CSV table of C-alpha atoms and ligand atoms in Angstrom, one decimal:
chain,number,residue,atom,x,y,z
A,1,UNK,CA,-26.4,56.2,-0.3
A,2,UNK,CA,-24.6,53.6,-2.4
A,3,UNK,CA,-26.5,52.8,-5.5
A,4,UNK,CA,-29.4,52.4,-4.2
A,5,UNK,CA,-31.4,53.9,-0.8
A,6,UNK,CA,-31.1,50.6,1.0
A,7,UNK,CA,-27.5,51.2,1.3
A,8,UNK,CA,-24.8,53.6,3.4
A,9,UNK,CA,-22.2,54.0,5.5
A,10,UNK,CA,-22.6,54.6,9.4
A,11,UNK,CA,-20.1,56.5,12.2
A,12,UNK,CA,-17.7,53.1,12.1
A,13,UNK,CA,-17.2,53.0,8.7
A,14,UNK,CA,-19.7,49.9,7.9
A,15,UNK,CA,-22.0,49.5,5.4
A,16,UNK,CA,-26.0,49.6,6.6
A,17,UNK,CA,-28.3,48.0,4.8
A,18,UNK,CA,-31.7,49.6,5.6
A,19,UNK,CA,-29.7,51.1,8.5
A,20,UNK,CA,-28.3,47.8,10.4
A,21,UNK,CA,-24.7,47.5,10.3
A,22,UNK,CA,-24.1,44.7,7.9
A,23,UNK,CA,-21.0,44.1,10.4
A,24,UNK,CA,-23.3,43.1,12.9
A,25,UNK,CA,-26.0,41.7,11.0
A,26,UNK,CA,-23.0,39.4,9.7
A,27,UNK,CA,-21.2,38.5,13.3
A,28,UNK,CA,-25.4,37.9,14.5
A,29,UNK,CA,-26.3,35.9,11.2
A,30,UNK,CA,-23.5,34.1,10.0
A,31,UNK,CA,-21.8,34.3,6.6
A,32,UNK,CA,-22.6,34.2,3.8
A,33,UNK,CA,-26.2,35.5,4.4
A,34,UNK,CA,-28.7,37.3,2.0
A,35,UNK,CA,-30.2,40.2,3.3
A,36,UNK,CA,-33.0,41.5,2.1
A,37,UNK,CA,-34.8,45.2,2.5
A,38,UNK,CA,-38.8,44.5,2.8
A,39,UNK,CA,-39.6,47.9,2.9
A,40,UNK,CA,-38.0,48.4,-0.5
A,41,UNK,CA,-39.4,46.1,-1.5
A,42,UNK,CA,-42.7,47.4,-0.6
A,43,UNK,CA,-42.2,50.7,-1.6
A,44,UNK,CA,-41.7,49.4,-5.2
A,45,UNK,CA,-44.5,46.8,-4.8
A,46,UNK,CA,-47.0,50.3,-3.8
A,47,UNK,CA,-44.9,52.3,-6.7
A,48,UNK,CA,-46.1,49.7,-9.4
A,49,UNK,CA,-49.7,49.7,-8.0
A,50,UNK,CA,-50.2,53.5,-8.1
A,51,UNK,CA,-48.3,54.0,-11.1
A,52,UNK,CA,-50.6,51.4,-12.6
A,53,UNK,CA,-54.0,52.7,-11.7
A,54,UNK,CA,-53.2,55.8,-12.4
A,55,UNK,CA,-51.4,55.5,-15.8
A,56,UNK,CA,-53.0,52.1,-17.2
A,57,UNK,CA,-56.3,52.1,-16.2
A,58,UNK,CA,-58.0,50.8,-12.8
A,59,UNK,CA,-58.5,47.3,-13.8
A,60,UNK,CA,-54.9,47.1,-14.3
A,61,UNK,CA,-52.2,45.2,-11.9
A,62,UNK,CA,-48.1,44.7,-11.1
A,63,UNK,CA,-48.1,40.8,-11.2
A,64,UNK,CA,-44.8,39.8,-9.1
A,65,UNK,CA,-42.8,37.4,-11.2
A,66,UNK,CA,-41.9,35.0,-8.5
A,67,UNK,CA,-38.7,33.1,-10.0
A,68,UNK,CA,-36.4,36.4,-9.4
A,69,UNK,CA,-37.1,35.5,-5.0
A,70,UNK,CA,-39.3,33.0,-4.3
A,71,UNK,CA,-40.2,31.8,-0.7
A,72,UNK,CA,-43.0,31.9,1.8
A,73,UNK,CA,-42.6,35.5,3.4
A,74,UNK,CA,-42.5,36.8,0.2
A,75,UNK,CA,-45.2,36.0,-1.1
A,76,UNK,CA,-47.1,36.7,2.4
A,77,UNK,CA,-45.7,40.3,1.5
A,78,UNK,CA,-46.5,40.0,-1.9
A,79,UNK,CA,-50.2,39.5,-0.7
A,80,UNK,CA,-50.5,42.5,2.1
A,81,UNK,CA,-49.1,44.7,-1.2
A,82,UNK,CA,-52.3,43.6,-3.1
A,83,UNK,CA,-49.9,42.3,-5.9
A,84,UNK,CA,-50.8,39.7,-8.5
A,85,UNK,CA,-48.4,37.1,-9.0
A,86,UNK,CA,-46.7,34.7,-11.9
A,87,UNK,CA,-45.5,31.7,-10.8
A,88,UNK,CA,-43.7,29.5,-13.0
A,89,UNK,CA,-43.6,25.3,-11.4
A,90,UNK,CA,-45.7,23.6,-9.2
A,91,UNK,CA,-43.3,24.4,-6.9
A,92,UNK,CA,-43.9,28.0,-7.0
A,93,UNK,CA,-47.8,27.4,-6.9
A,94,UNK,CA,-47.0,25.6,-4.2
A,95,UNK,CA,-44.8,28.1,-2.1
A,96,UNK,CA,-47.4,30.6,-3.0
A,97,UNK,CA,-50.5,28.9,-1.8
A,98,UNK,CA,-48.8,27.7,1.5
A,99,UNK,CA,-47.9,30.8,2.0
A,100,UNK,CA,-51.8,32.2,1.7
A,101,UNK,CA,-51.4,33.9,-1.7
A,102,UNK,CA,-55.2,34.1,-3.4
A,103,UNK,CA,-54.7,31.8,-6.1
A,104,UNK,CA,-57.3,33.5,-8.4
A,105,UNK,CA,-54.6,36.4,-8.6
A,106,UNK,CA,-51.4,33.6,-10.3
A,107,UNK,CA,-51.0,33.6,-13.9
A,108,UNK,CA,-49.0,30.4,-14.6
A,109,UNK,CA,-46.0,30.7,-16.9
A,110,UNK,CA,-43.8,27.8,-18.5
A,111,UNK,CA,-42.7,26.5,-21.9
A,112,UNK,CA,-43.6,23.2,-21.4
A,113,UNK,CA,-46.1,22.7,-18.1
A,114,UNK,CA,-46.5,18.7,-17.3
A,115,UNK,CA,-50.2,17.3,-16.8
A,116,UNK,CA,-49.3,17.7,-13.8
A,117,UNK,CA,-48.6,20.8,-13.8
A,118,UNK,CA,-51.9,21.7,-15.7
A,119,UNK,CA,-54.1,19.5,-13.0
A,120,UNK,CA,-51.9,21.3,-9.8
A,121,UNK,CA,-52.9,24.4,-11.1
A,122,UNK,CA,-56.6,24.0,-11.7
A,123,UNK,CA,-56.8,22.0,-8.3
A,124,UNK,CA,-55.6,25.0,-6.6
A,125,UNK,CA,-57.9,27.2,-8.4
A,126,UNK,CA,-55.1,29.3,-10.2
A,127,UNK,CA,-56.6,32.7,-12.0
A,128,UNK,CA,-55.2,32.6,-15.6
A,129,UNK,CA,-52.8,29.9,-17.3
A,130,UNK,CA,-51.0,30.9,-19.7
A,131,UNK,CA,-51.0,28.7,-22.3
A,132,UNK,CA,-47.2,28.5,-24.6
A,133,UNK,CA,-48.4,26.3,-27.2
A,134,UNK,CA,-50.5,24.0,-29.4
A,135,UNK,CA,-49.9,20.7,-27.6
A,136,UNK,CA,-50.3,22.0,-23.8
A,137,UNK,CA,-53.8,23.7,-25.2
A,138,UNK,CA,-54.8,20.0,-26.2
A,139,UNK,CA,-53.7,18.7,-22.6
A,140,UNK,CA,-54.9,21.5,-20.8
A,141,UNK,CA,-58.3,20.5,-22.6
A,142,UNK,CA,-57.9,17.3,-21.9
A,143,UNK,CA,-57.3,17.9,-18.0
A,144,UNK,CA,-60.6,20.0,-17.9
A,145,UNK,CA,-62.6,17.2,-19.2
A,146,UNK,CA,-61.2,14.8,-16.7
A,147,UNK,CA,-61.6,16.9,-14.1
A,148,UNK,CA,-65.2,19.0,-15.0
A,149,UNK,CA,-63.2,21.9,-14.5
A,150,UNK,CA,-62.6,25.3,-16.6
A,151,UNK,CA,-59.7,27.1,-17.4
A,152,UNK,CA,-59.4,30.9,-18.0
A,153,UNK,CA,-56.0,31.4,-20.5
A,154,UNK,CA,-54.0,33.8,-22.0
A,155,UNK,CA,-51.7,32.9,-25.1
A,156,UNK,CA,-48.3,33.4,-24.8
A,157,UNK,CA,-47.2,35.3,-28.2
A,158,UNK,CA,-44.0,36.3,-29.5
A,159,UNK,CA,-44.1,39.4,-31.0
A,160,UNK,CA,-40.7,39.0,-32.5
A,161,UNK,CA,-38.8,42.4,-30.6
A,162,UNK,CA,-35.2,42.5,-29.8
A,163,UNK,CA,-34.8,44.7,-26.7
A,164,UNK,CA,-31.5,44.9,-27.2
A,165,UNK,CA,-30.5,43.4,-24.1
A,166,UNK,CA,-28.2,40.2,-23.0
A,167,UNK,CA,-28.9,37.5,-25.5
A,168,UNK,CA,-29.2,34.9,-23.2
A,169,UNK,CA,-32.2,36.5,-21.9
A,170,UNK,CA,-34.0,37.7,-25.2
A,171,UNK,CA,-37.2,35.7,-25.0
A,172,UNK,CA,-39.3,37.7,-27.2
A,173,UNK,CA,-38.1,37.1,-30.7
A,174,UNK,CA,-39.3,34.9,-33.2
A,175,UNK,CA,-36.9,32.3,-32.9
A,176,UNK,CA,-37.7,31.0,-28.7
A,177,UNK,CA,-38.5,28.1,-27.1
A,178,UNK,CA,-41.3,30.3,-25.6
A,179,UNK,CA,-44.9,31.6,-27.2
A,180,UNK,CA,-46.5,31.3,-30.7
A,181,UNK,CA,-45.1,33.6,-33.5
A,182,UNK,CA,-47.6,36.5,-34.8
A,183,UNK,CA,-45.2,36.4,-38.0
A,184,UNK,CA,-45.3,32.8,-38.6
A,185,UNK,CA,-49.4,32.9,-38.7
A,186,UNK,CA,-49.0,30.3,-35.5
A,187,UNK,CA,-50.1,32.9,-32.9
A,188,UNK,CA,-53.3,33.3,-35.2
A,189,UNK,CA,-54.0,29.3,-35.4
A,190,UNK,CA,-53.4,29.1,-31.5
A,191,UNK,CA,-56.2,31.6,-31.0
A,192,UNK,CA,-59.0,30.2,-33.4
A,193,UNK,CA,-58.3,27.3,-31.9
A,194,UNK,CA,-58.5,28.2,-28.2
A,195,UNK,CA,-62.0,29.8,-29.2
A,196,UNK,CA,-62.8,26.5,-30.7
A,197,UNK,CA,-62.8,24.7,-27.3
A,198,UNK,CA,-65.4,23.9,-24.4
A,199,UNK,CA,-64.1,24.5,-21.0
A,200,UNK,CA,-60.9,26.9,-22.1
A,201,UNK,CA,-61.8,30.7,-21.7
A,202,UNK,CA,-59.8,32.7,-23.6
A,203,UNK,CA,-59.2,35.8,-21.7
A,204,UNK,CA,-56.2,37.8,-23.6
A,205,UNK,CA,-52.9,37.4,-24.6
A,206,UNK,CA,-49.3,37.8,-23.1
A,207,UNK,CA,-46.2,38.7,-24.5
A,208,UNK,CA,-42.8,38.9,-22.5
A,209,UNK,CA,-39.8,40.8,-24.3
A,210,UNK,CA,-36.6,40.4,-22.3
A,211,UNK,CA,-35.1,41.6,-19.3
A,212,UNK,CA,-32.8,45.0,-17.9
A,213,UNK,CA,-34.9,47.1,-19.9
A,214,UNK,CA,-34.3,50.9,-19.1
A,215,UNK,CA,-36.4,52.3,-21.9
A,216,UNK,CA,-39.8,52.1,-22.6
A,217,UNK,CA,-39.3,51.6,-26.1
A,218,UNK,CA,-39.2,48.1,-26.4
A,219,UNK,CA,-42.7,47.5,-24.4
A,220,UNK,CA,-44.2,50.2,-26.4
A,221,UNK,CA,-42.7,48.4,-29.5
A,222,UNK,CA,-44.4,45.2,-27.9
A,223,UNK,CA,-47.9,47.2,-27.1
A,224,UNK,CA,-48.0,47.9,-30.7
A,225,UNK,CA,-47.7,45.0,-32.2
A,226,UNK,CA,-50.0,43.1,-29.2
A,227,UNK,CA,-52.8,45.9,-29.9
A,228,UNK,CA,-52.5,45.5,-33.4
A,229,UNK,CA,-52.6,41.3,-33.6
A,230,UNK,CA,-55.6,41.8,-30.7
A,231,UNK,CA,-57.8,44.0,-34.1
A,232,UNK,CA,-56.8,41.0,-36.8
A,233,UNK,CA,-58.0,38.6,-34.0
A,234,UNK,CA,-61.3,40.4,-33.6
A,235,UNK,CA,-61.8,41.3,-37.1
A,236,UNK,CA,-61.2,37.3,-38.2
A,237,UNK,CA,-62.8,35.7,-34.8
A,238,UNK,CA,-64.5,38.1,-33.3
A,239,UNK,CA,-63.1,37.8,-30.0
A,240,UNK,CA,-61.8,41.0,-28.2
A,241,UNK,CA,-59.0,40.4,-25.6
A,242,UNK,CA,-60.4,42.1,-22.0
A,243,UNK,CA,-56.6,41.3,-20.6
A,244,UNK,CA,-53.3,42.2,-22.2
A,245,UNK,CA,-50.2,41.0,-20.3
A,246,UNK,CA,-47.0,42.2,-21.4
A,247,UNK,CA,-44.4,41.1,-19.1
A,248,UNK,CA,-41.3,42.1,-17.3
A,249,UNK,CA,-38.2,43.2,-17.7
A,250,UNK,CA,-37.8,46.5,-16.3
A,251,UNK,CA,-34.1,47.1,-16.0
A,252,UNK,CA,-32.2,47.9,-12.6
A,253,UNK,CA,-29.1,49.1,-12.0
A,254,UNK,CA,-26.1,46.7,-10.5
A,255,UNK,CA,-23.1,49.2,-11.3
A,256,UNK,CA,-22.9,52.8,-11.4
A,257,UNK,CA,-22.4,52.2,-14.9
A,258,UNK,CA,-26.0,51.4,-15.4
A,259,UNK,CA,-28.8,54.2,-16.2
A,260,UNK,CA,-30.3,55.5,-13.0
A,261,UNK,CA,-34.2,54.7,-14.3
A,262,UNK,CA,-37.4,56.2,-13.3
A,263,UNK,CA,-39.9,53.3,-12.7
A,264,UNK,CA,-42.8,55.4,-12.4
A,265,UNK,CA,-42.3,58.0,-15.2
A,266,UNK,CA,-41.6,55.4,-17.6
A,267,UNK,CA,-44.5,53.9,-16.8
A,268,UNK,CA,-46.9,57.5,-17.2
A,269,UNK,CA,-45.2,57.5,-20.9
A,270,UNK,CA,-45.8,53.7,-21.6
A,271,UNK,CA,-49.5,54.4,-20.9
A,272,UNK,CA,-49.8,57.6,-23.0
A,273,UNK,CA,-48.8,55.6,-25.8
A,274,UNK,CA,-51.1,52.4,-25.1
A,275,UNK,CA,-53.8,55.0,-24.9
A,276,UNK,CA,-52.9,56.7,-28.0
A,277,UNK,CA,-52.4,53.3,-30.0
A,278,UNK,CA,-56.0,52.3,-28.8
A,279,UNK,CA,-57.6,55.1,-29.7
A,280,UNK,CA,-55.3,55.1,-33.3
A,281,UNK,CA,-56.5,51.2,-33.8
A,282,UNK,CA,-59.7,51.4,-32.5
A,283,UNK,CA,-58.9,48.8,-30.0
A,284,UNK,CA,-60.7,48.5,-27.0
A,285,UNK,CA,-58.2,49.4,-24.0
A,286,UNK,CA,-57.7,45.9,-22.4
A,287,UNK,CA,-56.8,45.7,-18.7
A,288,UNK,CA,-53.0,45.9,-18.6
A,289,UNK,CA,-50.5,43.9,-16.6
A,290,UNK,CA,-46.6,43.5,-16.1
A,291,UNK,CA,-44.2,41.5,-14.6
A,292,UNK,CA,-41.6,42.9,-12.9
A,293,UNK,CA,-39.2,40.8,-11.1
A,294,UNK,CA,-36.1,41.8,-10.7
A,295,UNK,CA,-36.9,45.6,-10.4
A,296,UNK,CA,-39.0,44.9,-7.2
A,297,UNK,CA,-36.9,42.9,-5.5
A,298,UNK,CA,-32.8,43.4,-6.6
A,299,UNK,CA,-31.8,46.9,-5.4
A,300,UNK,CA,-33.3,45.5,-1.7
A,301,UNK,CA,-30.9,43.0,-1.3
A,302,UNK,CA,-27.1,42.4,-0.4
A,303,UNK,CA,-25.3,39.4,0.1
A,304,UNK,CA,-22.7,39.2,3.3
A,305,UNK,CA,-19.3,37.2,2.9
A,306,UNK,CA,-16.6,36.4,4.8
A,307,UNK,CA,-13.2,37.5,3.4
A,308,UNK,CA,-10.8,34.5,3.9
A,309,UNK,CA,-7.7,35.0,1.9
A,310,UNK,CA,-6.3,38.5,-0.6
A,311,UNK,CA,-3.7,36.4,-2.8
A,312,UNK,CA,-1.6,38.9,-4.8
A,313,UNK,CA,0.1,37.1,-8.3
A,314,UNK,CA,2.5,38.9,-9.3
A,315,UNK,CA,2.2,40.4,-13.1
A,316,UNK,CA,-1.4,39.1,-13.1
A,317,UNK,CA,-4.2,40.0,-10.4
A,318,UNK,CA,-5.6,40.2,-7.1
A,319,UNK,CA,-7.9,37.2,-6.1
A,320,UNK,CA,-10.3,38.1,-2.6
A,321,UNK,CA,-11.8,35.0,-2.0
A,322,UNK,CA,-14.5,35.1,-0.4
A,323,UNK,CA,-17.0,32.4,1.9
A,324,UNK,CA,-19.3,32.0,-0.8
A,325,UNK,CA,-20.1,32.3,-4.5
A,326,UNK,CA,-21.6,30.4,-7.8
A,327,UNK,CA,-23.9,28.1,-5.4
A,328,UNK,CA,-25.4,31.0,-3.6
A,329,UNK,CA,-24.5,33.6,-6.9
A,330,UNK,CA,-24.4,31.5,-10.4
A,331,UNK,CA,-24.7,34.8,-12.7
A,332,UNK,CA,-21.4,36.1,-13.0
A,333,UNK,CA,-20.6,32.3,-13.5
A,334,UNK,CA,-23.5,32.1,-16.2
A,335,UNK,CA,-23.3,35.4,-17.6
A,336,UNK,CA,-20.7,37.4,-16.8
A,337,UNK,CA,-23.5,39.6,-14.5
A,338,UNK,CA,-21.5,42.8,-13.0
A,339,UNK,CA,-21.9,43.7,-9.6
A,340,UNK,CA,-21.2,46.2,-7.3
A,341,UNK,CA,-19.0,44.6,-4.3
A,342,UNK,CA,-18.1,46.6,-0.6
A,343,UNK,CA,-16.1,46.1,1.6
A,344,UNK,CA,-18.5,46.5,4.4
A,345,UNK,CA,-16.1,46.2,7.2
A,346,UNK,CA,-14.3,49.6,5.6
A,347,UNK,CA,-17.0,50.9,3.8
A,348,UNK,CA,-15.6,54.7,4.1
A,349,UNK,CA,-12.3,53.8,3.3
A,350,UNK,CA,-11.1,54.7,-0.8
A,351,UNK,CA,-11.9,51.7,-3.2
A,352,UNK,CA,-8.7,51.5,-4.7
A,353,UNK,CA,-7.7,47.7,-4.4
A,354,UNK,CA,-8.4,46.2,-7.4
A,355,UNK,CA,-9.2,42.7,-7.5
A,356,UNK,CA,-10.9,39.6,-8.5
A,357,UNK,CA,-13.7,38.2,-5.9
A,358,UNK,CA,-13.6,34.6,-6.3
A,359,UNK,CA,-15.8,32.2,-4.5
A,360,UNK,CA,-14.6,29.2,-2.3
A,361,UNK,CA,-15.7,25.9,-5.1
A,362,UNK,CA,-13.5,23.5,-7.3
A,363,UNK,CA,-14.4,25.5,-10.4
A,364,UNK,CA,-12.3,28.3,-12.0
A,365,UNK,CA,-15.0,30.2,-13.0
A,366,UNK,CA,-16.7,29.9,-9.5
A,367,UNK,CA,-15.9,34.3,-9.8
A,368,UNK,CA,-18.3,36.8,-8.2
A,369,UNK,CA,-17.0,39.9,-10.3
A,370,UNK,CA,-13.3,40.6,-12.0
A,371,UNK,CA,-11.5,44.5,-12.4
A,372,UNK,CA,-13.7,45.4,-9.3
A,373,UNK,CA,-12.4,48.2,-6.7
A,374,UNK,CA,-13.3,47.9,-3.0
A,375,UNK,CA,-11.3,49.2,0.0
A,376,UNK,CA,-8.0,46.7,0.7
A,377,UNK,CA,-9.4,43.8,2.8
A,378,UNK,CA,-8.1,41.2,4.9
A,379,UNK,CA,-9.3,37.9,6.3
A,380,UNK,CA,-12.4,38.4,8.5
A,381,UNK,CA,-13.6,41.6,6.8
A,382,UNK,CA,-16.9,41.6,5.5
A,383,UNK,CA,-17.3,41.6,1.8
A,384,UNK,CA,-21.1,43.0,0.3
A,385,UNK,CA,-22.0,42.3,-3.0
A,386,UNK,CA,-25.0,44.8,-3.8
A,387,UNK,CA,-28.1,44.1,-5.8
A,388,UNK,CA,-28.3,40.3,-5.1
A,389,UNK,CA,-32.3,40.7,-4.4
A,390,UNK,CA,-33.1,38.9,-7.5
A,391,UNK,CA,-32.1,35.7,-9.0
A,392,UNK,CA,-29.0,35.1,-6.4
A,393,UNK,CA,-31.6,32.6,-3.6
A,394,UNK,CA,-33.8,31.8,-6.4
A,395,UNK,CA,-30.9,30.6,-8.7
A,396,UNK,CA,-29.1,28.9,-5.6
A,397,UNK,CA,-27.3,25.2,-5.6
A,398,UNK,CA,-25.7,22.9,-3.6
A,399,UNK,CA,-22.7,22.8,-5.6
A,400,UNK,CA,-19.7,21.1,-3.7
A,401,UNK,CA,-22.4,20.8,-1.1
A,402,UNK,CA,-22.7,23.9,0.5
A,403,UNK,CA,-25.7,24.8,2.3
A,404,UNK,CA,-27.2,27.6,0.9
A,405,UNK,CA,-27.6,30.8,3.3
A,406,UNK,CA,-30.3,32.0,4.9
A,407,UNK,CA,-32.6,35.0,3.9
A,408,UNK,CA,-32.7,37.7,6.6
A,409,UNK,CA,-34.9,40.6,6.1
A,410,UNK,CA,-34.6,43.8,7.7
A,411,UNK,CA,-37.4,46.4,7.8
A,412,UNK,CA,-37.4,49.8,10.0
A,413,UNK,CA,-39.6,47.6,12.2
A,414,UNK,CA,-37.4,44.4,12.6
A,415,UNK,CA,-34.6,42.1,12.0
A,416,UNK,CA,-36.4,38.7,10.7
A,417,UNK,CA,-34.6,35.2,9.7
A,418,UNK,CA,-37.6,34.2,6.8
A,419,UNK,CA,-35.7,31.2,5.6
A,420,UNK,CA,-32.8,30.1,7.7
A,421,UNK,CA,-29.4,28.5,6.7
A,422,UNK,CA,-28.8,24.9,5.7
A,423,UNK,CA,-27.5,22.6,7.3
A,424,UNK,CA,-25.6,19.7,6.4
A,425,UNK,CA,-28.6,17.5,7.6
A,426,UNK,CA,-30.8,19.2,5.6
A,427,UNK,CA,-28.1,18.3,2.6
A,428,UNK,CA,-28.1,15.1,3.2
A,429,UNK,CA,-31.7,14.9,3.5
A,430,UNK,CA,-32.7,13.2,0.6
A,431,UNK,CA,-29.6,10.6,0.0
A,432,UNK,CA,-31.1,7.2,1.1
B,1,PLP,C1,-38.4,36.5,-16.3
B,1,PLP,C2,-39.8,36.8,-16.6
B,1,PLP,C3,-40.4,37.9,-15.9
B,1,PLP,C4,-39.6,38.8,-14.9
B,1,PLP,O1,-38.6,39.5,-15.5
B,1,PLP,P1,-37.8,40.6,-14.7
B,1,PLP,O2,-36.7,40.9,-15.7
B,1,PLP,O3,-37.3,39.9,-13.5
B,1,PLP,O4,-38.7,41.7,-14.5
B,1,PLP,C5,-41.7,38.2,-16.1
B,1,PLP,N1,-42.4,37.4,-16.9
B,1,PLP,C6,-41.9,36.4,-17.6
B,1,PLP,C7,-42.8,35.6,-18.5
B,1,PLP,C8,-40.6,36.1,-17.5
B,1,PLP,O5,-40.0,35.1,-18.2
């Protein structure tokens, strides 16, 4: 195993995702190519559901947060798991309901959803909108009345918690284009007016702290202060949330420098102390709900390059550079994101060539990962990069114009192409 289960070595001395030579998979597929591990994928989707019944209470769900890999198949598996979902543009409703997903099990996330957006979501009979703020409460309102429809919401709070993670990806302090602030008294307004209006159901409230969370601390944090603004709301309105939803951010791990994290047990210890804080505030136990994104889907995937040229400089580094990079893989680019990189074609071989992986656009910073160690490669070996699952196709561009790879998924039962490679037709597509 490297990392994670999905990946190993075989008798040649290549890397296996899910047991297929990635050597092969690369020579039959093309390069670069996600791959993707559904039944890792599944095995965490059934690990989240269990965990939940069991430790949150039965009326409680793992809602799939769709921007980490968002396409058709997906969600088809997303559906046989039994998952909820959050989807976060039309165009993620949209994926999800042509791909069958029931509808009444979306919550629909987004700063700043369009009329559009609001009237999309409604037509398609989404479950739960979840409303960020004062302004797309008074359009969502207005939408109902146009069309004679309801809406069931949740409020999107910020509970003002620093998970100390990445700050690009703290979304749950005070200071964030997202949610209402309990702090600032705006969360409270929010809610009294919600209850105020025909047509708008208010259901419970949502909070989302951050992302690569190994600790349960920071949700617990989170429950706390959720629980406790869901007793002021009752004792100044009345109203009793039935749904709390505090979303993802369970961590995952890219390098082995990352904790190794128990998904399940952290989630028997999250509930003990949601129980307890209940029964401490005298809070009803609302249903409960998460998130996850990346943890479901990250650890399943790989991405497959071509090596095409080792360039030693002298005094200074190593650059392997490689068929891809920022447009299929913007987060070392964005945020210096680590990864784990292999060469596949001599996966047994020592890791001692140190090197930068650089990707093949007009951009400097187009990098994959720097100070890495992978066995010495040369033009036509197969570079992996581990842990792409999440936010690699999802976050995927065009950049320089280079058609973005296709997803293949691999199972114990088959090799599948879900969404196959650009083409420079399709990249053309739209120019008139
Ligand atoms: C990003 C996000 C998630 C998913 O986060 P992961 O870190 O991928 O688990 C869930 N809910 C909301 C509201 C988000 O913004």
């Amino acid at each position: 195993m490297i990392l994670h289960p999905s990946f190993d070595t075989n008798e040649k001395g290549h890397l296996t995702v899910c047991g297929y030579d990635a050597v092969d998979l690369a020579k039959e597929h093309g390069t670069p190519a996600y791959i993707l591990d559904t039944d890792a994928v599944r095995g965490m989707c059934r690990m989240y559901k269990r965990a939940f019944r069991e430790h949150f209470g039965e009326d409680s769900f793992p809602v799939y947060a769709g921007k980490a890999l968002c396409y058709k198949n997906l969600y088809r598996i997303i559906t046989q798991e039994g998952m909820f979902a959050d989807c976060v543009s039309s165009g993620e409703l949209y994926t999800a309901s042509k791909a069958g997903f029931p509808m009444e099990n979306v919550f629909f996330h987004g700063n700043n959803k369009t009329d559009y957006d609001l009237q999309y979501a409604l037509a398609l009979g989404v479950g739960y909108i979840v409303v960020d703020s004062v302004d797309e409460l008074n359009a969502l309102e207005a939408v109902c009345r146009e069309t004679s429809m309801d809406a069931d919401i949740l409020i999107r709070v910020t509970p003002g918690i620093d998970p100390h993670t990445h700050k690009k990806i703290i979304t749950g302090s005070v200071d964030s284009k997202f949610g209402s602030a309990i702090e600032t008294g705006q969360a409270m307004k929010i809610t009294e007016l919600a209850l105020s209006k025909e047509r708008i159901h208010l259901k419970g409230f949502h909070c989302h702290v951050g992302s690569q969370i190994f600790d349960i601390e920071p949700f617990a944090d989170a429950c706390s202060i959720m629980l406790g603004f869901i007793k002021t709301v009752r004792g100044r309105t009345g109203f009793e949330a039935a749904m709390l939803n505090i979303g993802g951010g369970f961590g995952v791990r890219y390098t082995d420098k990352d904790p190794e994290i128990d998904y399940e047990a952290n989630i028997a210890a999250l509930g003990k102390r949601i129980s307890a804080l209940c029964l401490e505030l005298g809070v009803k136990k609302p249903a409960l709900f998460m998130e996850p994104g990346r943890s479901i889907v990250a650890a399943a995937g790989a991405t497959l390059y071509k090596c095409g040229s080792v360039k030693e400089i002298p005094g200074f580094r190593n650059y392997v550079s490689v068929d891809g990079g920022m447009p299929d893989n913007p987060r070392y680019a964005l945020y210096q994101a680590e990864y784990t990189a292999v060469n596949a074609s001599k996966a047994k071989d020592p890791a001692e060539y140190e090197c930068t992986l650089g990707g093949r656009c007009c951009e400097s910073g187009d990098l994959l990962a720097e100070g890495i160690k992978i066995a010495k490669p040369e033009r036509g070996d197969i570079i992996a990069v581990l842990v792409t699952g999440a936010y690699n196709f999802s976050m995927a561009s065009n950049y320089n114009r280079i058609p973005r790879p296709p997803v293949i998924e691999v199972s114990k039962e088959k090799v599948f192409c879900s969404v196959r490679r650009q083409t420079f037709t399709d990249i053309t597509a739209l120019d008139i």
